[in-house]
mmCIF file of C-alpha atoms in Angstrom:
data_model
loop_
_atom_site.group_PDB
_atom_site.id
_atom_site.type_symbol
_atom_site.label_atom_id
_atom_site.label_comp_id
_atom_site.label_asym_id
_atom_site.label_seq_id
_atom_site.Cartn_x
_atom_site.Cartn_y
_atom_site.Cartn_z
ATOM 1 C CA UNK H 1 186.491 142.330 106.963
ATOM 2 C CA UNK H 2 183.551 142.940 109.401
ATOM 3 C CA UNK H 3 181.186 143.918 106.120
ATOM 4 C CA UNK H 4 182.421 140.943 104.346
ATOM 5 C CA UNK H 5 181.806 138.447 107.026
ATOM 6 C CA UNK H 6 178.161 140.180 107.605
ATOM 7 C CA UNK H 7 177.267 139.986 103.973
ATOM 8 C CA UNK H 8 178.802 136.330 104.013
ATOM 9 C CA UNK H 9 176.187 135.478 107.004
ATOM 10 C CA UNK H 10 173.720 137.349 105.160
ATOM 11 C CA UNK H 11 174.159 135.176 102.161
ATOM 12 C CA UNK H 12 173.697 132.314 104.096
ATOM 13 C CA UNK H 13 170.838 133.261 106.046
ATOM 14 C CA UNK H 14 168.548 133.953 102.800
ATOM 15 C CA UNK H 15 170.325 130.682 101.676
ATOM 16 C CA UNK H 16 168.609 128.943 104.627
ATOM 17 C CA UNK H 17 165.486 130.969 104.239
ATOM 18 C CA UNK H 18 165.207 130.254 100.513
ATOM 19 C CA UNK H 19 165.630 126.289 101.537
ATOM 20 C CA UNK H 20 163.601 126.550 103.951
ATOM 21 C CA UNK H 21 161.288 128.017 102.252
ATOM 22 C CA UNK H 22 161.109 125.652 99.950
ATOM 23 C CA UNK H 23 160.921 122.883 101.829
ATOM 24 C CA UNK H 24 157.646 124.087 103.628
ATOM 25 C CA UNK H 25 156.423 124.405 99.866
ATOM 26 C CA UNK H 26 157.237 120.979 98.908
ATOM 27 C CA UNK H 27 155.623 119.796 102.401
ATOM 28 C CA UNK H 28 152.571 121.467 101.520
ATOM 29 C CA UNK H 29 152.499 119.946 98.029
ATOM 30 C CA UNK H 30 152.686 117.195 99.426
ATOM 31 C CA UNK H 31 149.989 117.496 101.951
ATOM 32 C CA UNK H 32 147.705 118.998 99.378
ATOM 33 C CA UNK H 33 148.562 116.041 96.943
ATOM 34 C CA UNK H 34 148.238 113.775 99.493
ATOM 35 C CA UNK H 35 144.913 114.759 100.654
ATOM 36 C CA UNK H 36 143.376 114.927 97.118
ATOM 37 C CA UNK H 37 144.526 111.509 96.747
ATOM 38 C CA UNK H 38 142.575 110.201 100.466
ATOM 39 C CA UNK H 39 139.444 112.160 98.938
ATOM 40 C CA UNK H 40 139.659 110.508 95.628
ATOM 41 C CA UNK H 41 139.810 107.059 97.388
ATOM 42 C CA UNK H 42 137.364 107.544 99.669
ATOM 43 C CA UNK H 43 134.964 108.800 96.563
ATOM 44 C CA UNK H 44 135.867 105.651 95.104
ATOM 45 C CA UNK H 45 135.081 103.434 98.159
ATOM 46 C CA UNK H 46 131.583 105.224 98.261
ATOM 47 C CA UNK H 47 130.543 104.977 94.822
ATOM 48 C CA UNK H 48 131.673 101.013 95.110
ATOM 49 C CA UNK H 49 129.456 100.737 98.366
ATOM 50 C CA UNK H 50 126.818 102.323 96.141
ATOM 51 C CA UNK H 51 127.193 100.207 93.498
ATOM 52 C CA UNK H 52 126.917 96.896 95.843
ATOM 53 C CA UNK H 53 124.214 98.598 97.750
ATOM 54 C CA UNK H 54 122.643 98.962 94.591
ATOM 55 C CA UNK H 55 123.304 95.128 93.037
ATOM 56 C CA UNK H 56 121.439 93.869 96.662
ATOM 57 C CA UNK H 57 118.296 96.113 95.729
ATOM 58 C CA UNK H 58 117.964 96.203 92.050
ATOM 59 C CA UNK H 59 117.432 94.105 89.036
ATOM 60 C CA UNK H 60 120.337 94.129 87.001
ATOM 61 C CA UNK H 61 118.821 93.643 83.509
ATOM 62 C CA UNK H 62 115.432 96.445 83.904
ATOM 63 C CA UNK H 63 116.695 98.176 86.896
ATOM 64 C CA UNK H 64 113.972 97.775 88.940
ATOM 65 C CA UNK H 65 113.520 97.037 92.794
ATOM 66 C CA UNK H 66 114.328 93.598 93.323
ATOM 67 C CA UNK H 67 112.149 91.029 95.318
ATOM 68 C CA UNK H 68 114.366 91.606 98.774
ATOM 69 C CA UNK H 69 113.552 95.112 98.268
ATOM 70 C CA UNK H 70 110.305 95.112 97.198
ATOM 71 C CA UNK H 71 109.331 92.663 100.161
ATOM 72 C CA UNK H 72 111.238 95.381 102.266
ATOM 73 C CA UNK H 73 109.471 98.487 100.782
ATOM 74 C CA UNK H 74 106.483 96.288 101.716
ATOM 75 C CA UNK H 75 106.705 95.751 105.151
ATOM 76 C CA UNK H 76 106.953 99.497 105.412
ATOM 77 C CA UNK H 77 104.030 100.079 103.858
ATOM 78 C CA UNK H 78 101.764 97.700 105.615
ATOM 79 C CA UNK H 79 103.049 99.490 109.063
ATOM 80 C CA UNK H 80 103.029 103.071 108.313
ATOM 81 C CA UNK H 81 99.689 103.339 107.434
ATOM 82 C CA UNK H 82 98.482 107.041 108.488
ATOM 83 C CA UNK H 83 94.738 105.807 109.605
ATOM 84 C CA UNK H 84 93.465 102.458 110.321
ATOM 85 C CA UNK H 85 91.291 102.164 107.297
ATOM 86 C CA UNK H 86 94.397 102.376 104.779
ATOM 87 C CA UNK H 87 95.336 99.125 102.922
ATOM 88 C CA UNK H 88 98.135 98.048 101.026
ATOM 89 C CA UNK H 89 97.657 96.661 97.404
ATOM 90 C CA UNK H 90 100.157 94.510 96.073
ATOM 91 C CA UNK H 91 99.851 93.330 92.195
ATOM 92 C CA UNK H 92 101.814 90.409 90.719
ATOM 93 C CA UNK H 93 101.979 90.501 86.934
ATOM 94 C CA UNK H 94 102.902 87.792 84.419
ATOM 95 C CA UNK H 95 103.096 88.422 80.859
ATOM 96 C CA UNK H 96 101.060 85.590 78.935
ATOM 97 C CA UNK H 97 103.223 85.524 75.691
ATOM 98 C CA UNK H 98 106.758 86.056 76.821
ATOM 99 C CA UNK H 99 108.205 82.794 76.847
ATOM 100 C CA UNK H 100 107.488 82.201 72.983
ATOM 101 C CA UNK H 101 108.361 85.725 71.879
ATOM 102 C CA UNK H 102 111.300 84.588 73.726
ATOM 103 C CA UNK H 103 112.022 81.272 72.074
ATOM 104 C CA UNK H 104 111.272 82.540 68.768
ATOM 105 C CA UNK H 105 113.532 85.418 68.541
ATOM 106 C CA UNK H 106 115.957 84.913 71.366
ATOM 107 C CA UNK H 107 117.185 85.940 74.535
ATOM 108 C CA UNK H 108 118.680 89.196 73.456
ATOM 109 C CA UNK H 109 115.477 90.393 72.024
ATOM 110 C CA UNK H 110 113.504 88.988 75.273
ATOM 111 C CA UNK H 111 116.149 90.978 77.556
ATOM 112 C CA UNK H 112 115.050 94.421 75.283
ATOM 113 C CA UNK H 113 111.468 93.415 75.603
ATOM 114 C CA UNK H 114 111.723 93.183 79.613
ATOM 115 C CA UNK H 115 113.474 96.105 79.969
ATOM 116 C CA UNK H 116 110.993 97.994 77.628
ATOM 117 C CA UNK H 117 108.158 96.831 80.149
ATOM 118 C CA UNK H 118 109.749 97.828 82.787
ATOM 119 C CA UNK H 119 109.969 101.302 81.939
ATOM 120 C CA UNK H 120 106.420 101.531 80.428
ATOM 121 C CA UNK H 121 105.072 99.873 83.641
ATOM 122 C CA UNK H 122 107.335 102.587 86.476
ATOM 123 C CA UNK H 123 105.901 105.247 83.561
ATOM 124 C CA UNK H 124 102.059 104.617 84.353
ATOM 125 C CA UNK H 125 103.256 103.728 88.280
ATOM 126 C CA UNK H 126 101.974 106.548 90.619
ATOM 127 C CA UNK H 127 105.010 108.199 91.927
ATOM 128 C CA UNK H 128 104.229 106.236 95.612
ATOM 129 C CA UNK H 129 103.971 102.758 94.033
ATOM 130 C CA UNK H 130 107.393 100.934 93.796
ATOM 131 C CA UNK H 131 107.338 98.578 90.556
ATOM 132 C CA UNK H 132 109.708 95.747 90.961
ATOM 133 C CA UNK H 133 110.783 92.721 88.703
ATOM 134 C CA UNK H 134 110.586 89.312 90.417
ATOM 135 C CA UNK H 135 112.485 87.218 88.017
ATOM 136 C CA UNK H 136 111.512 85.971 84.359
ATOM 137 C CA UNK H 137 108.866 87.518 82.829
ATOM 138 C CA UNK H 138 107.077 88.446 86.696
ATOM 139 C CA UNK H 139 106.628 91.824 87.574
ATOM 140 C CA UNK H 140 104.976 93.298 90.811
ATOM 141 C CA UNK H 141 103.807 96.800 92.060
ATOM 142 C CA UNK H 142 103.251 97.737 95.848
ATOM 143 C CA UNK H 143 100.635 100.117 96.220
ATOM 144 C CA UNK H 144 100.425 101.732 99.766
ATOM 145 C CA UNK H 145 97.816 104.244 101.138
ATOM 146 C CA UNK H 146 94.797 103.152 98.968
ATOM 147 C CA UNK H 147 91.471 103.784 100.284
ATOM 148 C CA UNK H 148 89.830 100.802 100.164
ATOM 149 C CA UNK H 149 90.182 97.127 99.226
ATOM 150 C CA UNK H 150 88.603 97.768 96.242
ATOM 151 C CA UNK H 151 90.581 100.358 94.804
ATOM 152 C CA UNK H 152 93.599 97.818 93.915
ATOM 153 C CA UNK H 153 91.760 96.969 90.888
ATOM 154 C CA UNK H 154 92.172 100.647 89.069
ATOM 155 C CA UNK H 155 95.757 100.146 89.040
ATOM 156 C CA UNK H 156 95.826 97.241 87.860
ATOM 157 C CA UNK H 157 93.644 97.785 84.902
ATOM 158 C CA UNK H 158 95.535 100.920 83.917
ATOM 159 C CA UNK H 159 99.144 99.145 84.305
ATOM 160 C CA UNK H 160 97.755 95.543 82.620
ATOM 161 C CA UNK H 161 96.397 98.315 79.567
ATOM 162 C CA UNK H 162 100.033 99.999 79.475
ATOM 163 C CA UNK H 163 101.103 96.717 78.133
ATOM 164 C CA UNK H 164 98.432 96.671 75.279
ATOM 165 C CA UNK H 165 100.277 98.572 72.655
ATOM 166 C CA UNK H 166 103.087 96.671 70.629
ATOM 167 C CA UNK H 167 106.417 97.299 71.795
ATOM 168 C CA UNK H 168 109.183 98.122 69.123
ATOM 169 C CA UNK H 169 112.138 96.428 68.585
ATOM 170 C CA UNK H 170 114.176 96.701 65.713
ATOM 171 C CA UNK H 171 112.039 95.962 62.835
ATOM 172 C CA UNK H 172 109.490 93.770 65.196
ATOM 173 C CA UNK H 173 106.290 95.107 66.671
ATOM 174 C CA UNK H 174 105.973 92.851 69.737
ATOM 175 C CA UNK H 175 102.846 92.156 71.466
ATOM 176 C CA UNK H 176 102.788 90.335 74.491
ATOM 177 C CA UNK H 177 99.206 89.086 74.639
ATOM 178 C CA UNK H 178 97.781 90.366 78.055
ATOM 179 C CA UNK H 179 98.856 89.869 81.333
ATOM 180 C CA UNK H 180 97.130 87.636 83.651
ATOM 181 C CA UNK H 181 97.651 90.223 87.573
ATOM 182 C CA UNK H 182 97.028 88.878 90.877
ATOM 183 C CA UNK H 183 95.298 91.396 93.782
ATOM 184 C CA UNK H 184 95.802 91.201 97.144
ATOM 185 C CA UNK H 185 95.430 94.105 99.825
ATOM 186 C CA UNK H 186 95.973 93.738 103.159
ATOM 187 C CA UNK H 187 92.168 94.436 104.360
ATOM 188 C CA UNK H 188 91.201 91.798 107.277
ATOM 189 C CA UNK H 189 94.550 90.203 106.361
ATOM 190 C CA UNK H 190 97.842 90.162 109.304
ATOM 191 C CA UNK H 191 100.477 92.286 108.579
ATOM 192 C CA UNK H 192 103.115 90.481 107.276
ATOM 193 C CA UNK H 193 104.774 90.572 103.955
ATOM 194 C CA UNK H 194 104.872 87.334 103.259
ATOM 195 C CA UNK H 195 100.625 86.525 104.042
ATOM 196 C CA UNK H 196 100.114 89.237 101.473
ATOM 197 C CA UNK H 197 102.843 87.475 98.913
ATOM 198 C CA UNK H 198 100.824 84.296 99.243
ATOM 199 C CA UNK H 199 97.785 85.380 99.037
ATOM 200 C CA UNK H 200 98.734 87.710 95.815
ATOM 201 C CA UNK H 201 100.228 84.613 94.261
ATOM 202 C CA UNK H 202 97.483 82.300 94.548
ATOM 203 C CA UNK H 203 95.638 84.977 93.095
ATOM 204 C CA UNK H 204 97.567 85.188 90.002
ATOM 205 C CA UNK H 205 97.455 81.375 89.493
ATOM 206 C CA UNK H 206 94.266 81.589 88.845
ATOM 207 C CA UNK H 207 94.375 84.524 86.709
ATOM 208 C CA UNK H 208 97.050 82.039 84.374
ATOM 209 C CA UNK H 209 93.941 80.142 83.616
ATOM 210 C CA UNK H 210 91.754 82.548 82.256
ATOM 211 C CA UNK H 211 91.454 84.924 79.185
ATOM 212 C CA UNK H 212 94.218 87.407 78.422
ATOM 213 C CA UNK H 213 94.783 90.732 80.412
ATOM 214 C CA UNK H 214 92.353 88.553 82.885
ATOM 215 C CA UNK H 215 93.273 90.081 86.962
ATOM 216 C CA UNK H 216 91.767 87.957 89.870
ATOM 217 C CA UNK H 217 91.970 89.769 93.923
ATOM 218 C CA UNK H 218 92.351 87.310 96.529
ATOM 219 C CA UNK H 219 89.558 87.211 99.160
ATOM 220 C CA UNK H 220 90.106 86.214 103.177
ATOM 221 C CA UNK H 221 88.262 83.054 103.772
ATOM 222 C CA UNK H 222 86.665 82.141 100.512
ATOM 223 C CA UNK H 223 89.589 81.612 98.656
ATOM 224 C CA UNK H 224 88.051 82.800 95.210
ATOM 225 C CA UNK H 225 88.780 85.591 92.961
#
């Protein structure tokens, strides 16, 4: 009777154990499942932030900086210069035959052509100039650490020749007819993003008026190209 009540409580026991047992294994499944699905989540939440961080910065159609970020990349550049006689170049660039290209063979075939200058213009870009569109057909580059006022103008002759060759789309060979580029550096200029924006866009006006691929550099006091 003894042995058969022992091996009854026995029984039990491993019953309890087995249960037990089990139980902790479902916990952990649980646990495990659990904190697979937080990690998932919070990989989601992150790669949303990203993606909003990203539509505040970037131009949706070409992909480049945006004007809030190019005025912030900027204001970093004009004050972390390394010595005092580093300037900043900044290059506004308007594409003289975009509009009609535009008009004649519509807005889907304009959105391939911007996005196609875009990438030719960040592929000639030094690797410490940030190339940014504006809006429309308006593109601008941020040139820190040049050397010397003058030294704005080789960039802009080797971006405003990236844009000579025809660009290829579909069964069209686009040209877009020059590009009139404003100059501006921030030699004997203040500090301040916006001074350099006006000074680069009064620079391009008057680049509009003259011959194709024409580039015009804003001078302190004078006014003239």
């Amino acid at each position: 009777m003894v042995e058969r009540a022992f091996s009854r409580d026995l029984a039990g026991w491993r019953i309890d154990a087995a249960v037990s047992l089990l139980a902790v294994v479902v916990l952990a499944g649980l646990a495990i499942l659990k904190a697979f699905e937080l990690r998932t989540e919070s990989a989601r939440r992150q790669a949303a932030e990203q993606r909003l961080a990203q539509m505040e910065t970037r131009d949706p159609l070409t992909g480049l900086a945006n004007r809030d970020r190019m005025l912030e990349f900027l204001g970093q550049s004009l004050q972390t210069r390394k010595t005092g006689d580093e300037v900043t170049g900044l290059l506004l660039i308007d594409l003289k035959r975009f509009t009609p290209i535009n008009e004649t063979h519509g807005r889907a075939v304009g959105d391939r052509l911007l996005r196609m200058v875009a990438e030719r213009l960040r592929s000639v870009a030094r690797e410490d100039e940030m190339v940014a569109r504006l809006g429309g057909d308006e593109f601008a580059v941020v040139m820190p650490r040049l050397d010397c006022a003058k030294a704005a103008r080789y960039p802009a002759q080797r971006l405003v020749r990236a844009l000579e060759a025809p660009f290829e789309i579909d069964d069209l060979a686009l040209r877009i007819g020059g590009a009139a580029v404003g100059v501006a550096t921030s030699a004997n200029t203040e500090l301040r993003p916006g001074v350099l924006v006006h000074h680069v866009d009064a620079a391009l006006q008057r680049a509009k008026c003259g011959p194709a691929a024409e580039s015009c550099s804003h001078r302190r006091g004078t006014g003239q190209a």
